[in-house]
Amino acid sequence: MRGSKGAHGPWRSGRKALVSSRFASAAARLSGRGESETRRSEGARMADMVRTRIAPSPTGDPHVGTAYVALFNYAWARKNGGQFILRIEDTDRERSNPASERMIFEALHWLGLSWDEGPDVGGPFGPYRQSERSEIYREHAERLVATGSAYPCFCTKERLEALREEQRRAKVAHALGYDGHCRAVPPAEGQRRRAAGEPHVIRLAMPREGETVVSDLLRGELRFDNTLVDDQVLIKSDGYPTYHLANVVDDHLMGITHVIRAEEWISSLPKHAMLYRAFGWDLPVFCHLPLLRNTDKSKISKRKNPVSLNYYRRAGYLPEALLNFLALQGWAIAEDREEFTLDEFIATFELSKVTLGGPVFDLEKLTWMNGKYIRKLTVPQLLDRLRGDLLSDEYLLKVLTLAHERIERLEEFVEYASFFFVGELEYDAEARGKLVAKKCTPEQTALALERLLEESLDQLLEWEPARIEETMRAYCEATGWKTSDLFMPVRVAVTGKAATPPLFETMAVLGKEICRRRLRRAAETLRAMKAEGNPGAHGGEDEKP
RNA sequence: GGCCCUGUCGUCUAACGGUCAGGACACUGGUCUUUCAAGCCAGCAGCACGGGUUCGACUCCCGUCAGGGCCGCCA
């Protein structure tokens, strides 16, 4: 995935031809006229045009992996004088959420990664939100059905589940996936049943023999046995496209030249390649970046590592430090150097030199690097940073609103509101006592706090008092907890105190990231209490002899 | 289980057939300092294993092993 400017290294011979023709067609689309009409000088410039994109799905908190992939896409586009596009992949109607989309915009802006085209800034290839492009996908899917590259499938969910179950049990591991049942339905009959309104999806008809070979900029030729790739759903029964269809159609229509994405997509590469082929389109350059990892090498996840960009922002990581650190995951600017600015990154970045080993996200090193960046600031600059987030008027106003009627001298404010400004909390003896829910063991309380977090609060994206309250009450309802029994441990967990402003307002002001961190920490504290003989607990059944 | 990807200090990485395998985080010791940091200096620690190819392999090929990803009408 590179402009001709940087087209050395892995780009030689055969592949080069593919790439340049790809650029030419992208250029034609970009200029909005045929390539032949393009003026020569402009044509030369356009032929070099690199277009990359980040295509997050707005289904949760803004993810550090999104920032990682966005950074590399951004740098590659900038380095080649091309464009970087933000596209929202919200084709999952259940999970997509406007709050999440907003947070993604904010987080990327915070990092300083700006896009040339996107839902918020517009652009010549919009709309940039897939939910607003349904008609485009439908048309394209029909085109495939018409040519026999896709077909309607009427299989019920039940049948698919049964099929999956049977395959699992029979251990026909090589034939996992859809069995192509509806491929046998004659087109005319399929047409009739669709017209009659029978629920169905549209599936891609994968070739039943041969192999699909796709080249990856970093990994060379990737080969897949077609018989092992099942018929992927292209259009869901709700009429929305799946990622696979929308992604391919949009990348083509938006003139994306380099698809730089995470490694987890490699296994769907053959499906994507088949789609391009079925449409008669040239393939973009594919480049699969390694996945960020937890300490145990598994794909980075919120259970084992902070992954929300909101966490890093709230914890006081500087965006430039985070970016610098992220750039180091898979790439090195020089043998003995690792601190550099975004501009330096852009200037020196070479996609082909990205390393492939899955980098363990080392929070400790990030933190060290952040310290370096803090020390590089002048004191007034540091002040500005603090005033930008943690000590912004906006935040102070919120805290002050809650402290207002609860202090009698101004100097009390700092102590009263200290938990709004620190990161980790220390739970003193009194707090530890109140951390344990009535009639419960520390262990039980810990479990309840964790479940409240993971099963309820984590899913909540609109972090507002009313929504928090609603969520917590619903949790109590579902689990049989008395709200009064559970809310005190939560209060102590997130504030370290038993006497605080109203819980939900307090949690809202603290923010989700802080609450999440403290709830976790509280659970750990509770577990440790059990280990050390349960000092602060009151009234736990099983501590009585 | 099947397919695919990956494999240099504990961690992030440099090396692109010939180096004492370099740097950084962490760790250890020292230095500076009223303290704590920061800084500086030093130390510890690695080419997963086995075959090839080659005058010569961390570098190329094959195999083994290990780790990871995917196997949804989620992306």
Coordinates of C-alpha atoms (C1' of nucleotides) in Angstrom, one line a residue:
Chain A
M1 CA 0.0 0.0 0.0
R2 CA 2.1 2.8 -1.1
G3 CA 2.2 5.6 -3.6
S4 CA 4.6 5.3 -6.5
K5 CA 6.8 7.6 -4.5
G6 CA 7.6 4.9 -2.1
A7 CA 7.2 2.0 -4.4
H8 CA 10.4 0.2 -3.8
G9 CA 11.0 -2.7 -1.4
P10 CA 8.3 -5.3 -1.9
W11 CA 6.9 -3.6 -4.9
R12 CA 8.5 -5.0 -8.0
S13 CA 7.5 -6.7 -11.1
G14 CA 4.0 -8.2 -11.3
R15 CA 2.5 -6.5 -8.3
K16 CA 3.5 -3.1 -9.4
A17 CA 1.3 -3.2 -12.5
L18 CA -1.7 -4.1 -10.4
V19 CA -1.0 -1.2 -8.0
S20 CA -0.5 1.5 -10.6
S21 CA -3.7 0.5 -12.5
R22 CA -5.4 0.7 -9.2
F23 CA -4.2 4.2 -8.6
A24 CA -5.2 5.2 -12.1
S25 CA -8.7 4.1 -11.6
A26 CA -8.9 5.8 -8.2
A27 CA -7.6 8.9 -9.8
A28 CA -10.2 8.8 -12.4
R29 CA -12.9 8.5 -9.8
L30 CA -11.4 11.2 -7.7
S31 CA -11.2 13.7 -10.5
G32 CA -14.7 13.0 -11.4
R33 CA -14.0 12.4 -15.0
G34 CA -12.4 9.9 -17.2
E35 CA -8.7 9.4 -16.9
S36 CA -8.1 10.5 -20.5
E37 CA -9.7 13.9 -19.7
T38 CA -7.4 14.5 -16.8
R39 CA -4.8 17.1 -17.5
R40 CA -1.3 15.7 -17.6
S41 CA 0.2 17.5 -14.6
E42 CA -2.9 16.9 -12.6
G43 CA -3.0 13.4 -13.8
A44 CA 0.5 12.7 -12.6
R45 CA -0.3 14.1 -9.2
M46 CA -3.6 12.1 -9.1
A47 CA -1.9 8.9 -10.1
D48 CA 0.1 9.2 -6.9
M49 CA -2.9 9.8 -4.8
V50 CA -3.1 7.6 -1.8
R51 CA -6.3 7.2 0.0
T52 CA -6.6 5.4 3.3
R53 CA -9.3 5.1 5.8
I54 CA -10.2 4.1 9.3
A55 CA -13.6 2.5 9.6
P56 CA -14.6 2.0 13.2
S57 CA -17.8 0.5 14.3
P58 CA -19.6 2.7 16.9
T59 CA -20.5 0.0 19.3
G60 CA -18.7 0.9 22.5
D61 CA -16.0 3.1 24.0
P62 CA -13.4 4.4 21.6
H63 CA -10.8 1.7 21.4
V64 CA -7.0 2.1 21.5
G65 CA -6.8 -0.4 18.6
T66 CA -8.8 2.0 16.5
A67 CA -6.3 4.7 17.3
Y68 CA -3.4 2.4 16.5
V69 CA -4.8 1.5 13.1
A70 CA -5.9 5.0 12.4
L71 CA -2.4 6.3 13.2
F72 CA -0.8 4.1 10.6
N73 CA -3.5 4.9 8.0
Y74 CA -3.2 8.6 8.7
A75 CA 0.6 8.6 8.5
W76 CA 0.6 6.7 5.3
A77 CA -1.9 9.0 3.6
R78 CA 0.0 12.1 4.9
K79 CA 3.3 10.8 3.9
N80 CA 2.2 10.3 0.4
G81 CA 0.3 13.6 0.2
G82 CA -3.0 11.6 0.0
Q83 CA -6.2 11.6 1.9
F84 CA -7.3 10.0 5.1
I85 CA -11.0 9.1 5.4
L86 CA -13.1 8.3 8.4
R87 CA -16.0 6.0 7.7
I88 CA -18.5 4.9 10.3
E89 CA -19.4 1.2 9.9
D90 CA -22.7 1.2 11.7
T91 CA -24.5 -1.7 9.9
D92 CA -25.2 -3.5 13.2
R93 CA -28.5 -1.9 14.1
E94 CA -28.6 -3.5 17.5
R95 CA -25.2 -2.4 18.8
S96 CA -24.5 0.8 16.9
N97 CA -24.9 3.9 19.0
P98 CA -24.6 7.6 18.3
A99 CA -22.9 8.2 21.7
S100 CA -20.2 5.8 20.7
E101 CA -19.8 7.6 17.3
R102 CA -19.5 10.9 19.1
M103 CA -16.8 9.5 21.4
I104 CA -14.8 8.1 18.5
F105 CA -14.8 11.5 16.8
E106 CA -13.7 13.2 20.1
A107 CA -11.0 10.7 20.9
L108 CA -9.5 10.9 17.4
H109 CA -9.6 14.6 17.5
W110 CA -8.0 14.6 20.9
L111 CA -5.2 12.5 19.5
G112 CA -4.8 15.0 16.7
L113 CA -5.6 12.6 13.9
S114 CA -7.7 14.6 11.5
W115 CA -9.5 13.2 8.5
D116 CA -10.2 14.8 5.1
E117 CA -13.5 13.2 4.6
G118 CA -16.0 11.8 7.1
P119 CA -19.5 12.0 8.4
D120 CA -18.9 15.2 10.2
V121 CA -16.8 17.0 7.6
G122 CA -18.4 15.6 4.5
G123 CA -16.6 15.0 1.2
P124 CA -17.2 14.1 -2.4
F125 CA -17.8 10.4 -1.7
G126 CA -20.4 10.6 1.0
P127 CA -22.4 9.7 2.9
Y128 CA -19.7 8.3 5.2
R129 CA -22.0 6.6 7.5
Q130 CA -22.9 3.2 6.2
S131 CA -26.4 3.3 7.7
E132 CA -27.1 6.0 5.2
R133 CA -25.9 4.0 2.2
S134 CA -28.3 1.1 2.3
E135 CA -29.6 1.7 -1.2
I136 CA -26.1 1.5 -2.6
Y137 CA -25.4 -1.9 -1.0
R138 CA -28.8 -3.2 -2.0
E139 CA -28.1 -2.3 -5.6
H140 CA -24.7 -3.9 -5.6
A141 CA -26.0 -7.1 -4.0
E142 CA -28.7 -7.3 -6.6
R143 CA -26.0 -7.0 -9.3
L144 CA -24.3 -10.0 -7.8
V145 CA -27.5 -12.0 -7.6
A146 CA -28.2 -11.2 -11.2
T147 CA -24.8 -12.5 -12.3
G148 CA -25.1 -15.6 -10.1
S149 CA -22.3 -14.5 -7.8
A150 CA -24.8 -14.3 -5.0
Y151 CA -28.0 -15.9 -4.1
P152 CA -30.9 -15.6 -1.7
C153 CA -30.8 -17.9 1.3
F154 CA -34.0 -18.7 3.2
C155 CA -32.5 -20.8 5.9
T156 CA -33.9 -20.1 9.3
K157 CA -31.8 -19.2 12.3
E158 CA -32.8 -22.5 13.8
R159 CA -31.5 -24.5 10.9
L160 CA -28.2 -22.6 11.0
E161 CA -27.8 -23.2 14.7
A162 CA -28.6 -26.9 14.3
L163 CA -26.2 -27.1 11.4
R164 CA -23.5 -25.5 13.5
E165 CA -24.2 -27.8 16.4
E166 CA -24.1 -30.8 14.2
Q167 CA -20.8 -29.8 12.7
R168 CA -19.3 -29.2 16.0
R169 CA -20.4 -32.6 17.3
A170 CA -19.4 -34.5 14.2
K171 CA -16.1 -32.7 14.3
V172 CA -16.1 -32.1 10.5
A173 CA -13.8 -29.3 11.3
H174 CA -12.8 -28.7 7.8
A175 CA -16.4 -28.1 6.7
L176 CA -17.5 -25.6 9.4
G177 CA -19.8 -22.9 8.2
Y178 CA -22.8 -22.6 6.0
D179 CA -23.4 -25.7 3.9
G180 CA -24.7 -23.9 0.8
H181 CA -28.1 -25.4 1.2
C182 CA -30.0 -22.6 -0.6
R183 CA -27.6 -22.5 -3.4
A184 CA -29.6 -25.3 -4.8
V185 CA -32.7 -23.2 -5.0
P186 CA -33.4 -22.4 -8.7
P187 CA -33.1 -18.6 -9.4
A188 CA -36.7 -18.4 -10.6
E189 CA -37.9 -20.0 -7.4
G190 CA -35.7 -17.8 -5.3
Q191 CA -37.1 -14.8 -7.1
R192 CA -40.6 -15.9 -6.5
R193 CA -40.1 -16.5 -2.8
R194 CA -38.4 -13.2 -2.3
A195 CA -41.3 -11.5 -4.1
A196 CA -43.7 -13.3 -1.8
G197 CA -41.9 -11.7 1.1
E198 CA -40.2 -14.7 2.5
P199 CA -37.5 -13.7 5.0
H200 CA -34.1 -14.2 3.6
V201 CA -30.5 -13.1 3.4
I202 CA -28.3 -12.7 0.4
R203 CA -25.2 -14.8 0.4
L204 CA -22.0 -14.7 -1.7
A205 CA -21.5 -17.8 -3.8
M206 CA -17.9 -18.8 -3.2
P207 CA -16.2 -20.9 -5.8
R208 CA -16.3 -24.5 -4.8
E209 CA -12.8 -25.3 -6.0
G210 CA -9.5 -23.7 -6.5
E211 CA -7.8 -21.3 -4.3
T212 CA -7.8 -17.5 -3.8
V213 CA -4.5 -15.8 -3.7
V214 CA -4.3 -12.3 -2.4
S215 CA -1.1 -10.4 -1.7
D216 CA -0.6 -8.5 1.5
L217 CA 2.0 -5.7 1.5
L218 CA 3.7 -7.2 4.5
R219 CA 3.0 -10.9 4.3
G220 CA 3.4 -11.6 0.6
E221 CA 0.9 -13.9 -1.0
L222 CA -1.8 -15.3 1.2
R223 CA -3.5 -18.4 -0.2
F224 CA -6.8 -19.8 0.8
D225 CA -8.5 -23.0 -0.3
N226 CA -11.9 -22.0 -1.7
T227 CA -13.6 -25.1 -0.5
L228 CA -12.8 -24.0 3.1
V229 CA -14.5 -20.7 2.7
D230 CA -18.2 -20.7 3.2
D231 CA -20.9 -18.5 1.6
Q232 CA -20.8 -15.3 3.6
V233 CA -24.0 -13.3 4.2
L234 CA -23.9 -10.1 2.3
I235 CA -27.3 -8.6 3.1
K236 CA -28.9 -9.5 6.4
S237 CA -32.6 -10.2 6.7
D238 CA -33.2 -6.7 8.0
G239 CA -31.9 -5.4 4.7
Y240 CA -28.7 -4.0 6.1
P241 CA -25.4 -5.2 4.6
T242 CA -22.8 -7.1 6.5
Y243 CA -19.4 -5.7 7.1
H244 CA -18.0 -7.7 4.2
L245 CA -20.2 -6.2 1.5
A246 CA -20.3 -2.7 2.8
N247 CA -16.6 -2.6 3.4
V248 CA -15.7 -3.7 -0.1
V249 CA -18.3 -1.6 -1.9
D250 CA -17.3 1.5 0.1
D251 CA -13.6 1.0 -0.2
H252 CA -14.1 0.8 -4.0
L253 CA -16.5 3.6 -4.3
M254 CA -14.5 5.9 -2.0
G255 CA -11.3 5.2 -4.0
I256 CA -9.4 3.7 -1.1
T257 CA -6.1 2.6 -2.4
H258 CA -4.6 1.0 0.7
V259 CA -6.7 -1.0 3.1
I260 CA -4.6 -1.0 6.2
R261 CA -6.4 -2.9 8.9
A262 CA -5.9 -5.3 11.7
E263 CA -4.7 -8.9 11.3
E264 CA -7.9 -10.3 12.6
W265 CA -9.3 -9.6 9.1
I266 CA -7.0 -11.9 7.3
S267 CA -9.4 -14.8 7.4
S268 CA -12.1 -12.9 5.6
L269 CA -9.7 -11.7 2.9
P270 CA -10.7 -14.4 0.4
K271 CA -14.3 -13.4 0.7
H272 CA -13.4 -9.8 0.1
A273 CA -11.2 -10.7 -2.8
M274 CA -14.0 -12.7 -4.3
L275 CA -16.3 -9.7 -4.0
Y276 CA -13.9 -7.4 -5.8
R277 CA -13.6 -10.0 -8.5
A278 CA -17.4 -10.5 -8.8
F279 CA -17.9 -6.8 -9.2
G280 CA -15.0 -6.7 -11.7
W281 CA -13.0 -4.3 -9.6
D282 CA -9.3 -4.0 -9.0
L283 CA -8.1 -4.9 -5.6
P284 CA -6.7 -2.2 -3.3
V285 CA -3.4 -2.9 -1.7
F286 CA -4.0 -4.9 1.5
C287 CA -1.9 -4.5 4.5
H288 CA -2.7 -6.3 7.7
L289 CA -1.2 -4.8 10.8
P290 CA -0.4 -7.0 13.9
L291 CA -2.8 -7.0 16.7
L292 CA -2.1 -5.2 20.0
R293 CA -1.8 -7.8 22.8
N294 CA -2.4 -8.2 26.4
T295 CA 0.5 -9.3 28.6
D296 CA -0.5 -12.9 28.0
K297 CA -0.3 -12.3 24.2
S298 CA -4.0 -12.6 23.6
K299 CA -5.7 -9.9 21.5
I300 CA -5.9 -6.7 23.7
S301 CA -9.1 -6.6 25.7
K302 CA -10.7 -4.6 28.4
R303 CA -10.8 -7.4 30.8
K304 CA -7.0 -7.4 30.9
N305 CA -5.9 -4.0 29.8
P306 CA -7.4 -0.5 29.7
V307 CA -8.5 -0.2 26.1
S308 CA -10.7 2.9 26.0
L309 CA -9.1 6.0 24.7
N310 CA -11.2 7.8 27.3
Y311 CA -9.2 6.0 29.9
Y312 CA -5.9 7.3 28.6
R313 CA -7.2 10.8 28.3
R314 CA -8.7 10.8 31.8
A315 CA -5.6 9.2 33.3
G316 CA -3.6 12.1 32.0
Y317 CA -1.7 10.5 29.1
L318 CA -0.6 13.2 26.7
P319 CA -1.9 12.5 23.2
E320 CA 1.4 13.0 21.6
A321 CA 3.0 10.5 24.0
L322 CA 0.3 7.9 23.3
L323 CA 0.7 8.4 19.6
N324 CA 4.5 8.1 19.9
F325 CA 4.1 4.9 21.9
L326 CA 1.6 3.5 19.5
A327 CA 3.9 4.2 16.5
L328 CA 6.6 2.2 18.3
Q329 CA 4.4 -0.9 18.2
G330 CA 5.6 -2.4 15.0
W331 CA 7.7 0.4 13.7
A332 CA 11.1 2.0 14.6
I333 CA 12.3 5.4 13.4
A334 CA 16.0 4.6 13.9
E335 CA 18.2 2.1 15.6
D336 CA 18.8 4.2 18.7
R337 CA 15.9 6.5 18.8
E338 CA 12.3 6.3 19.9
E339 CA 11.0 9.7 20.7
F340 CA 9.6 11.6 17.8
T341 CA 6.7 13.8 16.8
L342 CA 3.8 13.0 14.6
D343 CA 5.3 15.0 11.8
E344 CA 8.6 13.1 12.1
F345 CA 6.7 9.9 12.0
I346 CA 4.9 10.9 8.9
A347 CA 8.1 12.0 7.2
T348 CA 10.0 8.8 7.9
F349 CA 7.2 6.2 8.0
E350 CA 7.6 3.3 5.7
L351 CA 4.7 0.9 5.7
S352 CA 6.8 -1.9 4.4
K353 CA 9.0 -1.8 7.5
V354 CA 6.3 -2.6 10.0
T355 CA 7.1 -5.6 12.0
L356 CA 4.7 -8.4 12.3
G357 CA 5.0 -9.8 15.8
G358 CA 2.0 -9.0 17.9
P359 CA 3.2 -6.3 20.3
V360 CA 2.4 -6.6 23.9
F361 CA 0.9 -3.3 25.0
D362 CA 3.3 -2.3 27.8
L363 CA 1.6 0.2 30.0
E364 CA 4.7 0.7 32.0
K365 CA 6.7 1.9 29.0
L366 CA 3.8 4.1 27.8
T367 CA 3.8 5.7 31.3
W368 CA 7.6 6.3 31.2
M369 CA 7.3 7.9 27.8
N370 CA 4.4 10.1 29.0
G371 CA 6.7 11.3 31.8
K372 CA 9.3 12.2 29.2
Y373 CA 6.7 14.3 27.4
I374 CA 5.5 15.9 30.5
R375 CA 9.1 16.9 31.4
K376 CA 9.5 18.3 27.9
L377 CA 6.7 20.8 28.5
T378 CA 7.4 24.1 30.1
V379 CA 5.6 24.7 33.4
P380 CA 3.1 27.1 31.8
Q381 CA 2.4 24.5 29.1
L382 CA 1.9 22.0 31.8
L383 CA -0.6 24.3 33.4
D384 CA -2.4 24.5 30.0
R385 CA -2.6 20.8 29.8
L386 CA -4.1 20.5 33.2
R387 CA -6.6 23.3 32.5
G388 CA -7.5 21.5 29.3
D389 CA -8.9 18.5 31.0
L390 CA -8.6 17.6 34.7
L391 CA -8.7 21.2 35.9
S392 CA -10.9 22.7 33.2
D393 CA -13.5 25.2 34.2
E394 CA -16.1 22.9 32.8
Y395 CA -15.0 20.1 35.1
L396 CA -14.4 22.3 38.1
L397 CA -17.9 23.7 37.6
K398 CA -19.4 20.3 37.7
V399 CA -17.5 19.3 40.9
L400 CA -18.2 22.6 42.5
T401 CA -21.9 22.2 41.8
L402 CA -21.9 19.0 43.9
A403 CA -19.6 20.5 46.7
H404 CA -21.5 23.8 46.8
E405 CA -23.8 23.1 49.7
R406 CA -21.5 20.8 51.5
I407 CA -18.6 23.0 52.4
E408 CA -18.5 25.9 54.8
R409 CA -15.0 27.3 54.1
L410 CA -13.5 27.4 50.7
E411 CA -10.4 25.6 51.8
E412 CA -12.5 22.6 52.6
F413 CA -13.1 22.1 49.0
V414 CA -9.8 20.5 48.1
E415 CA -10.2 17.8 50.7
Y416 CA -13.8 17.3 50.2
A417 CA -13.6 16.9 46.5
S418 CA -10.2 15.3 46.4
F419 CA -11.6 12.0 45.0
F420 CA -12.6 13.9 41.9
F421 CA -9.0 14.7 41.1
V422 CA -6.9 11.7 42.1
G423 CA -6.5 8.6 40.0
E424 CA -6.3 5.6 42.3
L425 CA -8.0 5.7 45.7
E426 CA -6.7 4.6 49.0
Y427 CA -9.4 2.9 51.0
D428 CA -8.8 3.5 54.7
A429 CA -10.1 1.3 57.5
E430 CA -13.4 2.9 57.7
A431 CA -13.9 2.8 54.0
R432 CA -12.9 -0.8 53.9
G433 CA -15.6 -1.6 56.4
K434 CA -18.2 0.1 54.4
L435 CA -17.0 -1.4 51.2
V436 CA -18.5 -4.7 52.3
A437 CA -22.2 -5.0 51.7
K438 CA -24.5 -5.7 54.6
K439 CA -24.9 -9.4 55.3
C440 CA -22.3 -10.3 52.8
T441 CA -18.8 -11.4 52.7
P442 CA -16.1 -9.3 51.0
E443 CA -15.9 -12.0 48.4
Q444 CA -19.6 -11.8 47.6
T445 CA -19.4 -8.0 47.5
A446 CA -16.5 -8.1 45.2
L447 CA -18.3 -10.4 42.8
A448 CA -21.4 -8.1 42.9
L449 CA -19.3 -5.1 42.0
E450 CA -17.6 -6.8 39.2
R451 CA -20.8 -8.1 37.8
L452 CA -22.4 -4.7 38.1
L453 CA -19.5 -3.3 36.1
E454 CA -19.2 -6.0 33.5
E455 CA -22.8 -6.9 32.9
S456 CA -24.3 -3.5 33.2
L457 CA -22.3 -0.4 33.6
D458 CA -19.7 -1.3 30.9
Q459 CA -22.5 -1.5 28.3
L460 CA -23.8 2.0 29.2
L461 CA -22.5 4.6 26.8
E462 CA -24.6 7.6 27.8
W463 CA -22.9 8.2 31.1
E464 CA -25.5 10.5 32.7
P465 CA -27.0 10.4 36.2
A466 CA -30.4 9.2 35.1
R467 CA -29.0 6.5 32.9
I468 CA -26.6 5.3 35.5
E469 CA -29.3 5.1 38.1
E470 CA -31.6 3.3 35.7
T471 CA -28.9 0.8 34.9
M472 CA -27.9 0.2 38.5
R473 CA -31.5 -0.2 39.6
A474 CA -32.1 -2.6 36.8
Y475 CA -29.1 -4.6 37.9
C476 CA -30.4 -4.8 41.4
E477 CA -33.8 -5.9 40.2
A478 CA -32.3 -8.6 38.0
T479 CA -30.0 -9.9 40.7
G480 CA -32.2 -9.6 43.8
W481 CA -30.0 -7.0 45.5
K482 CA -31.6 -4.4 47.7
T483 CA -30.5 -1.1 46.2
S484 CA -29.6 0.2 49.7
D485 CA -27.3 -2.7 50.3
L486 CA -25.5 -2.4 47.0
F487 CA -25.2 1.3 46.6
M488 CA -23.1 2.0 49.7
P489 CA -20.3 -0.3 48.5
V490 CA -20.5 1.3 45.1
R491 CA -20.3 4.7 46.7
V492 CA -17.3 3.8 48.8
A493 CA -15.7 2.1 45.8
V494 CA -15.9 5.1 43.6
T495 CA -15.2 7.8 46.1
G496 CA -13.4 6.2 49.0
K497 CA -15.9 7.8 51.4
A498 CA -19.3 6.9 52.9
A499 CA -20.5 10.6 52.9
T500 CA -20.5 12.0 49.4
P501 CA -22.7 14.0 47.0
P502 CA -25.5 12.0 45.4
L503 CA -24.1 8.8 44.0
F504 CA -25.3 9.0 40.4
E505 CA -24.4 12.6 39.9
T506 CA -21.0 11.9 41.4
M507 CA -20.5 8.9 39.2
A508 CA -21.5 10.9 36.2
V509 CA -19.0 13.7 37.0
L510 CA -16.3 11.2 37.8
G511 CA -16.8 9.7 34.4
K512 CA -17.1 6.1 33.3
E513 CA -13.4 5.4 33.2
I514 CA -12.7 6.4 36.7
C515 CA -15.7 4.5 38.0
R516 CA -14.7 1.5 36.1
R517 CA -11.1 1.6 37.4
R518 CA -12.2 2.2 41.0
L519 CA -14.9 -0.5 41.0
R520 CA -12.2 -2.9 39.8
R521 CA -9.8 -1.7 42.4
A522 CA -12.5 -2.0 45.1
A523 CA -13.2 -5.6 44.1
E524 CA -9.5 -6.4 44.4
T525 CA -9.3 -4.7 47.8
L526 CA -12.3 -6.8 48.9
R527 CA -10.7 -10.0 47.8
A528 CA -7.5 -9.1 49.6
M529 CA -9.5 -8.4 52.7
K530 CA -10.8 -11.9 52.7
A531 CA -7.3 -13.2 52.3
E532 CA -6.0 -11.3 55.3
G533 CA -8.8 -12.3 57.6
N534 CA -11.6 -10.0 56.7
P535 CA -10.9 -7.1 59.0
G536 CA -13.5 -4.6 58.1
A537 CA -16.4 -6.8 57.3
H538 CA -19.5 -6.6 59.4
G539 CA -22.0 -9.3 59.6
G540 CA -20.9 -11.8 57.0
E541 CA -22.6 -15.1 57.5
D542 CA -19.7 -17.4 56.9
E543 CA -17.3 -15.6 59.1
K544 CA -19.1 -16.8 62.1
P545 CA -17.5 -20.0 63.5
Chain B
rG1 C1' -10.7 -29.4 15.6
rG2 C1' -9.9 -26.8 10.5
rC3 C1' -7.7 -22.7 8.0
rC4 C1' -4.5 -18.6 8.4
rC5 C1' -0.7 -15.3 10.6
rU6 C1' 3.6 -14.8 13.7
rG7 C1' 8.4 -16.2 16.4
rU8 C1' 15.6 -11.5 18.4
rC9 C1' 16.7 -9.9 26.0
rG10 C1' 10.6 -10.5 30.7
rU11 C1' 8.5 -6.3 27.3
rC12 C1' 8.9 -2.7 22.6
rU13 C1' 12.4 -3.1 18.9
rA14 C1' 17.6 -2.6 15.4
rA15 C1' 20.0 -6.0 12.1
rC16 C1' 18.1 -6.8 5.8
rG17 C1' 24.6 -13.4 4.6
rG18 C1' 30.2 -11.6 7.6
rU19 C1' 28.5 -6.9 14.1
rC20 C1' 31.7 -8.5 20.7
rA21 C1' 23.6 -9.3 18.0
rG22 C1' 22.6 -2.5 19.0
rG23 C1' 18.9 0.8 21.6
rA24 C1' 14.6 1.5 25.0
rC25 C1' 11.2 0.0 29.2
rA26 C1' 11.5 -2.9 33.6
rC27 C1' 15.1 -4.7 37.2
rU28 C1' 20.0 -4.2 40.0
rG29 C1' 24.2 -1.1 41.5
rG30 C1' 26.5 3.6 41.4
rU31 C1' 26.5 9.1 40.9
rC32 C1' 24.2 13.9 41.7
rU33 C1' 20.9 15.9 45.6
rU34 C1' 18.4 18.3 52.4
rU35 C1' 14.3 14.4 50.5
rC36 C1' 11.7 12.2 46.4
rA37 C1' 11.8 12.3 41.4
rA38 C1' 14.3 13.6 37.0
rG39 C1' 19.3 13.2 34.9
rC40 C1' 24.0 10.7 34.3
rC41 C1' 27.1 6.0 34.5
rA42 C1' 27.3 0.8 34.9
rG43 C1' 25.2 -4.1 35.1
rC44 C1' 21.7 -8.2 34.1
rA45 C1' 19.3 -10.4 30.0
rG46 C1' 17.8 -12.5 23.6
rC47 C1' 18.5 -14.8 17.9
rA48 C1' 12.3 -21.1 20.0
rC49 C1' 14.3 -26.0 18.3
rG50 C1' 16.1 -29.4 14.3
rG51 C1' 17.6 -29.9 9.5
rG52 C1' 19.3 -28.0 5.0
rU53 C1' 21.6 -23.9 1.2
rU54 C1' 26.3 -21.2 1.7
rC55 C1' 33.2 -20.3 2.5
rG56 C1' 29.9 -18.0 6.2
rA57 C1' 23.7 -17.7 8.8
rC58 C1' 19.4 -14.0 13.5
rU59 C1' 19.1 -13.0 8.4
rC60 C1' 17.3 -17.7 2.7
rC61 C1' 14.5 -22.8 2.4
rC62 C1' 12.0 -27.0 4.9
rG63 C1' 10.2 -29.3 9.2
rU64 C1' 8.9 -29.3 14.5
rC65 C1' 7.3 -26.6 18.5
rA66 C1' 5.1 -22.4 20.6
rG67 C1' 1.9 -18.1 20.6
rG68 C1' -2.1 -15.6 18.2
rG69 C1' -6.4 -14.7 14.9
rC70 C1' -10.7 -16.4 12.5
rC71 C1' -14.4 -20.1 12.0
rG72 C1' -22.0 -15.1 13.6
rC73 C1' -27.8 -12.4 9.7
rC74 C1' -20.7 -8.5 15.1
rA75 C1' -17.4 -5.6 13.1

